[in-house]
Amino acid sequence: MNAERLQKQLNFILEIDKEKTIVRQNHLTGMVRSENDAEHAWHMAIMIYLLREYANEEFDLAKAMIMALIHDIVEIDAGDTYAYDPEAGKTQKEREDKAARRIFGLLPEEQKEDLHALFNEFEEGKSPEARFARAMDNFQPFLLNNHNDGADWKAHNVRKSQVIRRQERSKAGSELIWDYTKKLIEENTKKGNLIDE
């Protein structure tokens, strides 16, 4: 056993435990409390497994699930950027790139390169795995908001057009999920959960 290698791996494992402390804007079902980043990533990974039949194309399941599990690790340093906050979105990439270098840099070289490459692949959204993982990244908080009768949308005065803009990106990974989402957007608009301009 290489003690130095093991220590680097353990340092990373302990560092990413902090992801459990990053509070997101959306709530768990039933509005019990706010969701954290680790819960979001876990939920997304399970969704990738369960909903894979709705993907537009074949993809490597394990790779997509790992992307889901690591995609928000950077928020340990960068913080959560709310999907409907355009100001925070302006600096998001810069903050997250810096965080990725530091956090993945804790690992042994080849694991650092591997996970950093998977993170970048997810961000670019060009591979089948990234396209479907990103669709689930959009769909997971949408489902929670829908189940909670739009409480978080209402709290932030979110407009229908904002949700459409964000959710329509999901069609690159799953046309079927996007079609289902459109119906739910219309239902939430009729209920007054989303502002209809």
mmCIF file with all atom_site columns, C-alpha atoms in Angstrom:
data_model
loop_
_atom_site.group_PDB
_atom_site.id
_atom_site.type_symbol
_atom_site.label_atom_id
_atom_site.label_alt_id
_atom_site.label_comp_id
_atom_site.label_asym_id
_atom_site.label_entity_id
_atom_site.label_seq_id
_atom_site.pdbx_PDB_ins_code
_atom_site.Cartn_x
_atom_site.Cartn_y
_atom_site.Cartn_z
_atom_site.occupancy
_atom_site.B_iso_or_equiv
_atom_site.pdbx_formal_charge
_atom_site.auth_seq_id
_atom_site.auth_comp_id
_atom_site.auth_asym_id
_atom_site.auth_atom_id
_atom_site.pdbx_PDB_model_num
ATOM 1   C CA . MET A 1 1   ? 0.000   0.000  0.000   1.00 0.00 ? 1   MET A CA 1
ATOM 2   C CA . ASN A 1 2   ? 1.197   3.450  -0.932  1.00 0.00 ? 2   ASN A CA 1
ATOM 3   C CA . ALA A 1 3   ? 0.602   5.497  2.229   1.00 0.00 ? 3   ALA A CA 1
ATOM 4   C CA . GLU A 1 4   ? 0.936   8.859  0.463   1.00 0.00 ? 4   GLU A CA 1
ATOM 5   C CA . ARG A 1 5   ? -1.587  7.874  -2.212  1.00 0.00 ? 5   ARG A CA 1
ATOM 6   C CA . LEU A 1 6   ? -4.044  6.597  0.386   1.00 0.00 ? 6   LEU A CA 1
ATOM 7   C CA . GLN A 1 7   ? -3.708  9.793  2.397   1.00 0.00 ? 7   GLN A CA 1
ATOM 8   C CA . LYS A 1 8   ? -4.492  11.927 -0.663  1.00 0.00 ? 8   LYS A CA 1
ATOM 9   C CA . GLN A 1 9   ? -7.574  9.816  -1.373  1.00 0.00 ? 9   GLN A CA 1
ATOM 10  C CA . LEU A 1 10  ? -8.736  10.079 2.231   1.00 0.00 ? 10  LEU A CA 1
ATOM 11  C CA . ASN A 1 11  ? -8.140  13.845 2.224   1.00 0.00 ? 11  ASN A CA 1
ATOM 12  C CA . PHE A 1 12  ? -10.404 14.131 -0.818  1.00 0.00 ? 12  PHE A CA 1
ATOM 13  C CA . ILE A 1 13  ? -13.056 11.867 0.728   1.00 0.00 ? 13  ILE A CA 1
ATOM 14  C CA . LEU A 1 14  ? -13.130 13.983 3.876   1.00 0.00 ? 14  LEU A CA 1
ATOM 15  C CA . GLU A 1 15  ? -13.127 17.232 1.890   1.00 0.00 ? 15  GLU A CA 1
ATOM 16  C CA . ILE A 1 16  ? -16.168 16.259 -0.173  1.00 0.00 ? 16  ILE A CA 1
ATOM 17  C CA . ASP A 1 17  ? -18.094 15.535 3.026   1.00 0.00 ? 17  ASP A CA 1
ATOM 18  C CA . LYS A 1 18  ? -18.525 19.325 3.072   1.00 0.00 ? 18  LYS A CA 1
ATOM 19  C CA . GLU A 1 19  ? -20.890 18.989 0.113   1.00 0.00 ? 19  GLU A CA 1
ATOM 20  C CA . LYS A 1 20  ? -23.521 17.917 2.646   1.00 0.00 ? 20  LYS A CA 1
ATOM 21  C CA . THR A 1 21  ? -23.405 21.440 4.111   1.00 0.00 ? 21  THR A CA 1
ATOM 22  C CA . ILE A 1 22  ? -24.109 23.301 0.857   1.00 0.00 ? 22  ILE A CA 1
ATOM 23  C CA . VAL A 1 23  ? -27.768 24.265 1.085   1.00 0.00 ? 23  VAL A CA 1
ATOM 24  C CA . ARG A 1 24  ? -29.751 24.629 -2.128  1.00 0.00 ? 24  ARG A CA 1
ATOM 25  C CA . GLN A 1 25  ? -32.703 26.940 -2.830  1.00 0.00 ? 25  GLN A CA 1
ATOM 26  C CA . ASN A 1 26  ? -35.194 24.120 -3.332  1.00 0.00 ? 26  ASN A CA 1
ATOM 27  C CA . HIS A 1 27  ? -36.799 22.039 -0.612  1.00 0.00 ? 27  HIS A CA 1
ATOM 28  C CA . LEU A 1 28  ? -37.239 18.337 -0.056  1.00 0.00 ? 28  LEU A CA 1
ATOM 29  C CA . THR A 1 29  ? -40.658 16.890 -0.797  1.00 0.00 ? 29  THR A CA 1
ATOM 30  C CA . GLY A 1 30  ? -43.179 18.091 1.740   1.00 0.00 ? 30  GLY A CA 1
ATOM 31  C CA . MET A 1 31  ? -41.165 21.282 2.335   1.00 0.00 ? 31  MET A CA 1
ATOM 32  C CA . VAL A 1 32  ? -39.492 19.612 5.357   1.00 0.00 ? 32  VAL A CA 1
ATOM 33  C CA . ARG A 1 33  ? -36.249 21.539 4.871   1.00 0.00 ? 33  ARG A CA 1
ATOM 34  C CA . SER A 1 34  ? -33.917 22.756 2.148   1.00 0.00 ? 34  SER A CA 1
ATOM 35  C CA . GLU A 1 35  ? -32.074 20.161 0.127   1.00 0.00 ? 35  GLU A CA 1
ATOM 36  C CA . ASN A 1 36  ? -28.273 19.988 0.216   1.00 0.00 ? 36  ASN A CA 1
ATOM 37  C CA . ASP A 1 37  ? -25.921 19.382 -2.706  1.00 0.00 ? 37  ASP A CA 1
ATOM 38  C CA . ALA A 1 38  ? -25.057 15.814 -1.703  1.00 0.00 ? 38  ALA A CA 1
ATOM 39  C CA . GLU A 1 39  ? -28.732 14.868 -1.573  1.00 0.00 ? 39  GLU A CA 1
ATOM 40  C CA . HIS A 1 40  ? -29.299 16.444 -4.973  1.00 0.00 ? 40  HIS A CA 1
ATOM 41  C CA . ALA A 1 41  ? -26.362 14.506 -6.491  1.00 0.00 ? 41  ALA A CA 1
ATOM 42  C CA . TRP A 1 42  ? -27.510 11.202 -4.970  1.00 0.00 ? 42  TRP A CA 1
ATOM 43  C CA . HIS A 1 43  ? -31.067 11.729 -6.175  1.00 0.00 ? 43  HIS A CA 1
ATOM 44  C CA . MET A 1 44  ? -29.830 12.596 -9.656  1.00 0.00 ? 44  MET A CA 1
ATOM 45  C CA . ALA A 1 45  ? -27.649 9.474  -9.840  1.00 0.00 ? 45  ALA A CA 1
ATOM 46  C CA . ILE A 1 46  ? -30.622 7.255  -8.937  1.00 0.00 ? 46  ILE A CA 1
ATOM 47  C CA . MET A 1 47  ? -32.745 9.053  -11.538 1.00 0.00 ? 47  MET A CA 1
ATOM 48  C CA . ILE A 1 48  ? -30.103 8.392  -14.204 1.00 0.00 ? 48  ILE A CA 1
ATOM 49  C CA . TYR A 1 49  ? -30.325 4.683  -13.415 1.00 0.00 ? 49  TYR A CA 1
ATOM 50  C CA . LEU A 1 50  ? -34.133 4.521  -13.223 1.00 0.00 ? 50  LEU A CA 1
ATOM 51  C CA . LEU A 1 51  ? -34.993 6.799  -16.153 1.00 0.00 ? 51  LEU A CA 1
ATOM 52  C CA . ARG A 1 52  ? -32.255 5.738  -18.576 1.00 0.00 ? 52  ARG A CA 1
ATOM 53  C CA . GLU A 1 53  ? -34.822 4.198  -20.938 1.00 0.00 ? 53  GLU A CA 1
ATOM 54  C CA . TYR A 1 54  ? -35.977 7.747  -21.779 1.00 0.00 ? 54  TYR A CA 1
ATOM 55  C CA . ALA A 1 55  ? -32.555 8.926  -22.958 1.00 0.00 ? 55  ALA A CA 1
ATOM 56  C CA . ASN A 1 56  ? -32.268 10.015 -26.579 1.00 0.00 ? 56  ASN A CA 1
ATOM 57  C CA . GLU A 1 57  ? -29.297 7.725  -27.114 1.00 0.00 ? 57  GLU A CA 1
ATOM 58  C CA . GLU A 1 58  ? -27.353 4.884  -25.532 1.00 0.00 ? 58  GLU A CA 1
ATOM 59  C CA . PHE A 1 59  ? -24.874 5.980  -22.886 1.00 0.00 ? 59  PHE A CA 1
ATOM 60  C CA . ASP A 1 60  ? -22.431 4.582  -20.323 1.00 0.00 ? 60  ASP A CA 1
ATOM 61  C CA . LEU A 1 61  ? -24.530 4.323  -17.170 1.00 0.00 ? 61  LEU A CA 1
ATOM 62  C CA . ALA A 1 62  ? -21.664 4.237  -14.660 1.00 0.00 ? 62  ALA A CA 1
ATOM 63  C CA . LYS A 1 63  ? -19.988 7.242  -16.265 1.00 0.00 ? 63  LYS A CA 1
ATOM 64  C CA . ALA A 1 64  ? -23.190 9.299  -16.192 1.00 0.00 ? 64  ALA A CA 1
ATOM 65  C CA . MET A 1 65  ? -23.850 8.353  -12.562 1.00 0.00 ? 65  MET A CA 1
ATOM 66  C CA . ILE A 1 66  ? -20.319 9.389  -11.525 1.00 0.00 ? 66  ILE A CA 1
ATOM 67  C CA . MET A 1 67  ? -20.812 12.693 -13.349 1.00 0.00 ? 67  MET A CA 1
ATOM 68  C CA . ALA A 1 68  ? -23.967 13.237 -11.304 1.00 0.00 ? 68  ALA A CA 1
ATOM 69  C CA . LEU A 1 69  ? -22.188 12.418 -8.059  1.00 0.00 ? 69  LEU A CA 1
ATOM 70  C CA . ILE A 1 70  ? -19.287 14.819 -8.662  1.00 0.00 ? 70  ILE A CA 1
ATOM 71  C CA . HIS A 1 71  ? -20.845 17.674 -10.648 1.00 0.00 ? 71  HIS A CA 1
ATOM 72  C CA . ASP A 1 72  ? -21.589 19.883 -7.618  1.00 0.00 ? 72  ASP A CA 1
ATOM 73  C CA . ILE A 1 73  ? -18.515 19.090 -5.510  1.00 0.00 ? 73  ILE A CA 1
ATOM 74  C CA . VAL A 1 74  ? -17.136 22.431 -6.702  1.00 0.00 ? 74  VAL A CA 1
ATOM 75  C CA . GLU A 1 75  ? -19.867 24.216 -4.773  1.00 0.00 ? 75  GLU A CA 1
ATOM 76  C CA . ILE A 1 76  ? -17.918 23.462 -1.586  1.00 0.00 ? 76  ILE A CA 1
ATOM 77  C CA . ASP A 1 77  ? -15.820 26.492 -2.589  1.00 0.00 ? 77  ASP A CA 1
ATOM 78  C CA . ALA A 1 78  ? -18.014 28.203 -5.194  1.00 0.00 ? 78  ALA A CA 1
ATOM 79  C CA . GLY A 1 79  ? -21.347 28.015 -3.353  1.00 0.00 ? 79  GLY A CA 1
ATOM 80  C CA . ASP A 1 80  ? -24.682 27.100 -4.882  1.00 0.00 ? 80  ASP A CA 1
ATOM 81  C CA . THR A 1 81  ? -25.714 29.287 -7.800  1.00 0.00 ? 81  THR A CA 1
ATOM 82  C CA . TYR A 1 82  ? -29.485 29.535 -7.954  1.00 0.00 ? 82  TYR A CA 1
ATOM 83  C CA . ALA A 1 83  ? -30.770 28.600 -11.391 1.00 0.00 ? 83  ALA A CA 1
ATOM 84  C CA . TYR A 1 84  ? -32.864 31.768 -11.675 1.00 0.00 ? 84  TYR A CA 1
ATOM 85  C CA . ASP A 1 85  ? -30.248 34.265 -10.465 1.00 0.00 ? 85  ASP A CA 1
ATOM 86  C CA . PRO A 1 86  ? -28.676 35.860 -13.565 1.00 0.00 ? 86  PRO A CA 1
ATOM 87  C CA . GLU A 1 87  ? -26.211 37.974 -11.553 1.00 0.00 ? 87  GLU A CA 1
ATOM 88  C CA . ALA A 1 88  ? -24.678 34.975 -9.775  1.00 0.00 ? 88  ALA A CA 1
ATOM 89  C CA . GLY A 1 89  ? -24.610 33.128 -13.091 1.00 0.00 ? 89  GLY A CA 1
ATOM 90  C CA . LYS A 1 90  ? -22.159 35.671 -14.512 1.00 0.00 ? 90  LYS A CA 1
ATOM 91  C CA . THR A 1 91  ? -19.316 34.504 -12.234 1.00 0.00 ? 91  THR A CA 1
ATOM 92  C CA . GLN A 1 92  ? -20.354 30.870 -11.844 1.00 0.00 ? 92  GLN A CA 1
ATOM 93  C CA . LYS A 1 93  ? -17.938 29.336 -14.359 1.00 0.00 ? 93  LYS A CA 1
ATOM 94  C CA . GLU A 1 94  ? -14.921 31.203 -13.019 1.00 0.00 ? 94  GLU A CA 1
ATOM 95  C CA . ARG A 1 95  ? -15.742 30.298 -9.391  1.00 0.00 ? 95  ARG A CA 1
ATOM 96  C CA . GLU A 1 96  ? -16.407 26.654 -10.216 1.00 0.00 ? 96  GLU A CA 1
ATOM 97  C CA . ASP A 1 97  ? -13.297 26.209 -12.386 1.00 0.00 ? 97  ASP A CA 1
ATOM 98  C CA . LYS A 1 98  ? -11.116 27.526 -9.568  1.00 0.00 ? 98  LYS A CA 1
ATOM 99  C CA . ALA A 1 99  ? -12.835 25.222 -7.080  1.00 0.00 ? 99  ALA A CA 1
ATOM 100 C CA . ALA A 1 100 ? -12.432 22.205 -9.379  1.00 0.00 ? 100 ALA A CA 1
ATOM 101 C CA . ARG A 1 101 ? -8.670  22.770 -9.610  1.00 0.00 ? 101 ARG A CA 1
ATOM 102 C CA . ARG A 1 102 ? -8.314  22.914 -5.841  1.00 0.00 ? 102 ARG A CA 1
ATOM 103 C CA . ILE A 1 103 ? -10.652 20.095 -4.838  1.00 0.00 ? 103 ILE A CA 1
ATOM 104 C CA . PHE A 1 104 ? -9.765  17.555 -7.537  1.00 0.00 ? 104 PHE A CA 1
ATOM 105 C CA . GLY A 1 105 ? -6.129  18.576 -6.980  1.00 0.00 ? 105 GLY A CA 1
ATOM 106 C CA . LEU A 1 106 ? -6.243  16.817 -3.594  1.00 0.00 ? 106 LEU A CA 1
ATOM 107 C CA . LEU A 1 107 ? -6.292  13.434 -5.352  1.00 0.00 ? 107 LEU A CA 1
ATOM 108 C CA . PRO A 1 108 ? -3.441  11.354 -6.777  1.00 0.00 ? 108 PRO A CA 1
ATOM 109 C CA . GLU A 1 109 ? -2.580  12.651 -10.250 1.00 0.00 ? 109 GLU A CA 1
ATOM 110 C CA . GLU A 1 110 ? -4.467  10.155 -12.454 1.00 0.00 ? 110 GLU A CA 1
ATOM 111 C CA . GLN A 1 111 ? -7.621  10.284 -10.301 1.00 0.00 ? 111 GLN A CA 1
ATOM 112 C CA . LYS A 1 112 ? -7.413  14.081 -10.270 1.00 0.00 ? 112 LYS A CA 1
ATOM 113 C CA . GLU A 1 113 ? -7.214  14.110 -14.072 1.00 0.00 ? 113 GLU A CA 1
ATOM 114 C CA . ASP A 1 114 ? -10.004 11.544 -14.446 1.00 0.00 ? 114 ASP A CA 1
ATOM 115 C CA . LEU A 1 115 ? -12.527 13.279 -12.183 1.00 0.00 ? 115 LEU A CA 1
ATOM 116 C CA . HIS A 1 116 ? -11.632 16.759 -13.429 1.00 0.00 ? 116 HIS A CA 1
ATOM 117 C CA . ALA A 1 117 ? -12.144 15.547 -17.014 1.00 0.00 ? 117 ALA A CA 1
ATOM 118 C CA . LEU A 1 118 ? -15.546 14.067 -16.078 1.00 0.00 ? 118 LEU A CA 1
ATOM 119 C CA . PHE A 1 119 ? -16.521 17.348 -14.414 1.00 0.00 ? 119 PHE A CA 1
ATOM 120 C CA . ASN A 1 120 ? -15.522 19.297 -17.551 1.00 0.00 ? 120 ASN A CA 1
ATOM 121 C CA . GLU A 1 121 ? -17.325 16.807 -19.792 1.00 0.00 ? 121 GLU A CA 1
ATOM 122 C CA . PHE A 1 122 ? -20.506 17.279 -17.762 1.00 0.00 ? 122 PHE A CA 1
ATOM 123 C CA . GLU A 1 123 ? -20.176 21.073 -17.969 1.00 0.00 ? 123 GLU A CA 1
ATOM 124 C CA . GLU A 1 124 ? -19.646 20.991 -21.743 1.00 0.00 ? 124 GLU A CA 1
ATOM 125 C CA . GLY A 1 125 ? -22.677 18.725 -22.234 1.00 0.00 ? 125 GLY A CA 1
ATOM 126 C CA . LYS A 1 126 ? -21.435 17.250 -25.500 1.00 0.00 ? 126 LYS A CA 1
ATOM 127 C CA . SER A 1 127 ? -21.274 13.507 -24.748 1.00 0.00 ? 127 SER A CA 1
ATOM 128 C CA . PRO A 1 128 ? -24.340 11.220 -24.465 1.00 0.00 ? 128 PRO A CA 1
ATOM 129 C CA . GLU A 1 129 ? -23.545 10.739 -20.756 1.00 0.00 ? 129 GLU A CA 1
ATOM 130 C CA . ALA A 1 130 ? -23.281 14.474 -20.106 1.00 0.00 ? 130 ALA A CA 1
ATOM 131 C CA . ARG A 1 131 ? -26.448 15.243 -22.063 1.00 0.00 ? 131 ARG A CA 1
ATOM 132 C CA . PHE A 1 132 ? -28.531 12.795 -20.040 1.00 0.00 ? 132 PHE A CA 1
ATOM 133 C CA . ALA A 1 133 ? -26.906 13.704 -16.716 1.00 0.00 ? 133 ALA A CA 1
ATOM 134 C CA . ARG A 1 134 ? -27.595 17.374 -17.381 1.00 0.00 ? 134 ARG A CA 1
ATOM 135 C CA . ALA A 1 135 ? -31.212 16.552 -18.234 1.00 0.00 ? 135 ALA A CA 1
ATOM 136 C CA . MET A 1 136 ? -31.532 14.893 -14.831 1.00 0.00 ? 136 MET A CA 1
ATOM 137 C CA . ASP A 1 137 ? -29.783 17.857 -13.182 1.00 0.00 ? 137 ASP A CA 1
ATOM 138 C CA . ASN A 1 138 ? -32.569 20.070 -14.551 1.00 0.00 ? 138 ASN A CA 1
ATOM 139 C CA . PHE A 1 139 ? -35.404 17.607 -13.953 1.00 0.00 ? 139 PHE A CA 1
ATOM 140 C CA . GLN A 1 140 ? -34.619 16.699 -10.323 1.00 0.00 ? 140 GLN A CA 1
ATOM 141 C CA . PRO A 1 141 ? -35.233 20.142 -8.749  1.00 0.00 ? 141 PRO A CA 1
ATOM 142 C CA . PHE A 1 142 ? -38.120 20.686 -11.163 1.00 0.00 ? 142 PHE A CA 1
ATOM 143 C CA . LEU A 1 143 ? -39.800 17.529 -9.823  1.00 0.00 ? 143 LEU A CA 1
ATOM 144 C CA . LEU A 1 144 ? -39.355 18.681 -6.236  1.00 0.00 ? 144 LEU A CA 1
ATOM 145 C CA . ASN A 1 145 ? -40.829 22.104 -7.039  1.00 0.00 ? 145 ASN A CA 1
ATOM 146 C CA . ASN A 1 146 ? -43.737 20.491 -8.852  1.00 0.00 ? 146 ASN A CA 1
ATOM 147 C CA . HIS A 1 147 ? -44.412 18.134 -5.932  1.00 0.00 ? 147 HIS A CA 1
ATOM 148 C CA . ASN A 1 148 ? -44.256 21.024 -3.453  1.00 0.00 ? 148 ASN A CA 1
ATOM 149 C CA . ASP A 1 149 ? -46.942 22.934 -5.364  1.00 0.00 ? 149 ASP A CA 1
ATOM 150 C CA . GLY A 1 150 ? -44.382 25.396 -6.711  1.00 0.00 ? 150 GLY A CA 1
ATOM 151 C CA . ALA A 1 151 ? -43.527 26.803 -3.281  1.00 0.00 ? 151 ALA A CA 1
ATOM 152 C CA . ASP A 1 152 ? -39.918 27.643 -4.176  1.00 0.00 ? 152 ASP A CA 1
ATOM 153 C CA . TRP A 1 153 ? -40.888 29.123 -7.542  1.00 0.00 ? 153 TRP A CA 1
ATOM 154 C CA . LYS A 1 154 ? -43.487 31.289 -5.811  1.00 0.00 ? 154 LYS A CA 1
ATOM 155 C CA . ALA A 1 155 ? -41.009 32.369 -3.118  1.00 0.00 ? 155 ALA A CA 1
ATOM 156 C CA . HIS A 1 156 ? -38.612 33.617 -5.820  1.00 0.00 ? 156 HIS A CA 1
ATOM 157 C CA . ASN A 1 157 ? -41.266 34.999 -8.222  1.00 0.00 ? 157 ASN A CA 1
ATOM 158 C CA . VAL A 1 158 ? -40.087 32.659 -10.974 1.00 0.00 ? 158 VAL A CA 1
ATOM 159 C CA . ARG A 1 159 ? -41.619 33.205 -14.393 1.00 0.00 ? 159 ARG A CA 1
ATOM 160 C CA . LYS A 1 160 ? -42.847 30.499 -16.749 1.00 0.00 ? 160 LYS A CA 1
ATOM 161 C CA . SER A 1 161 ? -40.386 31.698 -19.424 1.00 0.00 ? 161 SER A CA 1
ATOM 162 C CA . GLN A 1 162 ? -37.444 31.220 -17.024 1.00 0.00 ? 162 GLN A CA 1
ATOM 163 C CA . VAL A 1 163 ? -38.438 27.627 -16.304 1.00 0.00 ? 163 VAL A CA 1
ATOM 164 C CA . ILE A 1 164 ? -38.953 26.903 -20.002 1.00 0.00 ? 164 ILE A CA 1
ATOM 165 C CA . ARG A 1 165 ? -35.526 28.344 -20.864 1.00 0.00 ? 165 ARG A CA 1
ATOM 166 C CA . ARG A 1 166 ? -33.848 26.167 -18.240 1.00 0.00 ? 166 ARG A CA 1
ATOM 167 C CA . GLN A 1 167 ? -35.832 22.996 -18.785 1.00 0.00 ? 167 GLN A CA 1
ATOM 168 C CA . GLU A 1 168 ? -35.802 23.002 -22.587 1.00 0.00 ? 168 GLU A CA 1
ATOM 169 C CA . ARG A 1 169 ? -32.071 22.268 -22.428 1.00 0.00 ? 169 ARG A CA 1
ATOM 170 C CA . SER A 1 170 ? -33.091 18.834 -21.145 1.00 0.00 ? 170 SER A CA 1
ATOM 171 C CA . LYS A 1 171 ? -34.303 17.813 -24.596 1.00 0.00 ? 171 LYS A CA 1
ATOM 172 C CA . ALA A 1 172 ? -30.665 17.313 -25.671 1.00 0.00 ? 172 ALA A CA 1
ATOM 173 C CA . GLY A 1 173 ? -30.602 14.364 -23.250 1.00 0.00 ? 173 GLY A CA 1
ATOM 174 C CA . SER A 1 174 ? -34.240 13.282 -23.320 1.00 0.00 ? 174 SER A CA 1
ATOM 175 C CA . GLU A 1 175 ? -36.970 14.508 -25.644 1.00 0.00 ? 175 GLU A CA 1
ATOM 176 C CA . LEU A 1 176 ? -39.465 12.376 -23.694 1.00 0.00 ? 176 LEU A CA 1
ATOM 177 C CA . ILE A 1 177 ? -38.604 13.960 -20.336 1.00 0.00 ? 177 ILE A CA 1
ATOM 178 C CA . TRP A 1 178 ? -38.802 17.406 -21.947 1.00 0.00 ? 178 TRP A CA 1
ATOM 179 C CA . ASP A 1 179 ? -42.284 16.592 -23.346 1.00 0.00 ? 179 ASP A CA 1
ATOM 180 C CA . TYR A 1 180 ? -43.428 15.501 -19.882 1.00 0.00 ? 180 TYR A CA 1
ATOM 181 C CA . THR A 1 181 ? -41.889 18.600 -18.303 1.00 0.00 ? 181 THR A CA 1
ATOM 182 C CA . LYS A 1 182 ? -43.739 20.920 -20.704 1.00 0.00 ? 182 LYS A CA 1
ATOM 183 C CA . LYS A 1 183 ? -47.069 19.513 -19.507 1.00 0.00 ? 183 LYS A CA 1
ATOM 184 C CA . LEU A 1 184 ? -46.105 20.100 -15.888 1.00 0.00 ? 184 LEU A CA 1
ATOM 185 C CA . ILE A 1 185 ? -44.995 23.664 -16.673 1.00 0.00 ? 185 ILE A CA 1
ATOM 186 C CA . GLU A 1 186 ? -48.426 24.389 -18.155 1.00 0.00 ? 186 GLU A CA 1
ATOM 187 C CA . GLU A 1 187 ? -50.171 22.853 -15.130 1.00 0.00 ? 187 GLU A CA 1
ATOM 188 C CA . ASN A 1 188 ? -48.060 24.925 -12.725 1.00 0.00 ? 188 ASN A CA 1
ATOM 189 C CA . THR A 1 189 ? -48.753 28.075 -14.718 1.00 0.00 ? 189 THR A CA 1
ATOM 190 C CA . LYS A 1 190 ? -52.513 27.457 -14.583 1.00 0.00 ? 190 LYS A CA 1
ATOM 191 C CA . LYS A 1 191 ? -52.286 26.920 -10.812 1.00 0.00 ? 191 LYS A CA 1
ATOM 192 C CA . GLY A 1 192 ? -50.404 30.209 -10.391 1.00 0.00 ? 192 GLY A CA 1
ATOM 193 C CA . ASN A 1 193 ? -47.192 28.529 -9.252  1.00 0.00 ? 193 ASN A CA 1
ATOM 194 C CA . LEU A 1 194 ? -45.298 30.204 -12.108 1.00 0.00 ? 194 LEU A CA 1
ATOM 195 C CA . ILE A 1 195 ? -45.793 33.777 -13.285 1.00 0.00 ? 195 ILE A CA 1
ATOM 196 C CA . ASP A 1 196 ? -47.271 33.815 -16.781 1.00 0.00 ? 196 ASP A CA 1
ATOM 197 C CA . GLU A 1 197 ? -46.066 36.878 -18.689 1.00 0.00 ? 197 GLU A CA 1
#
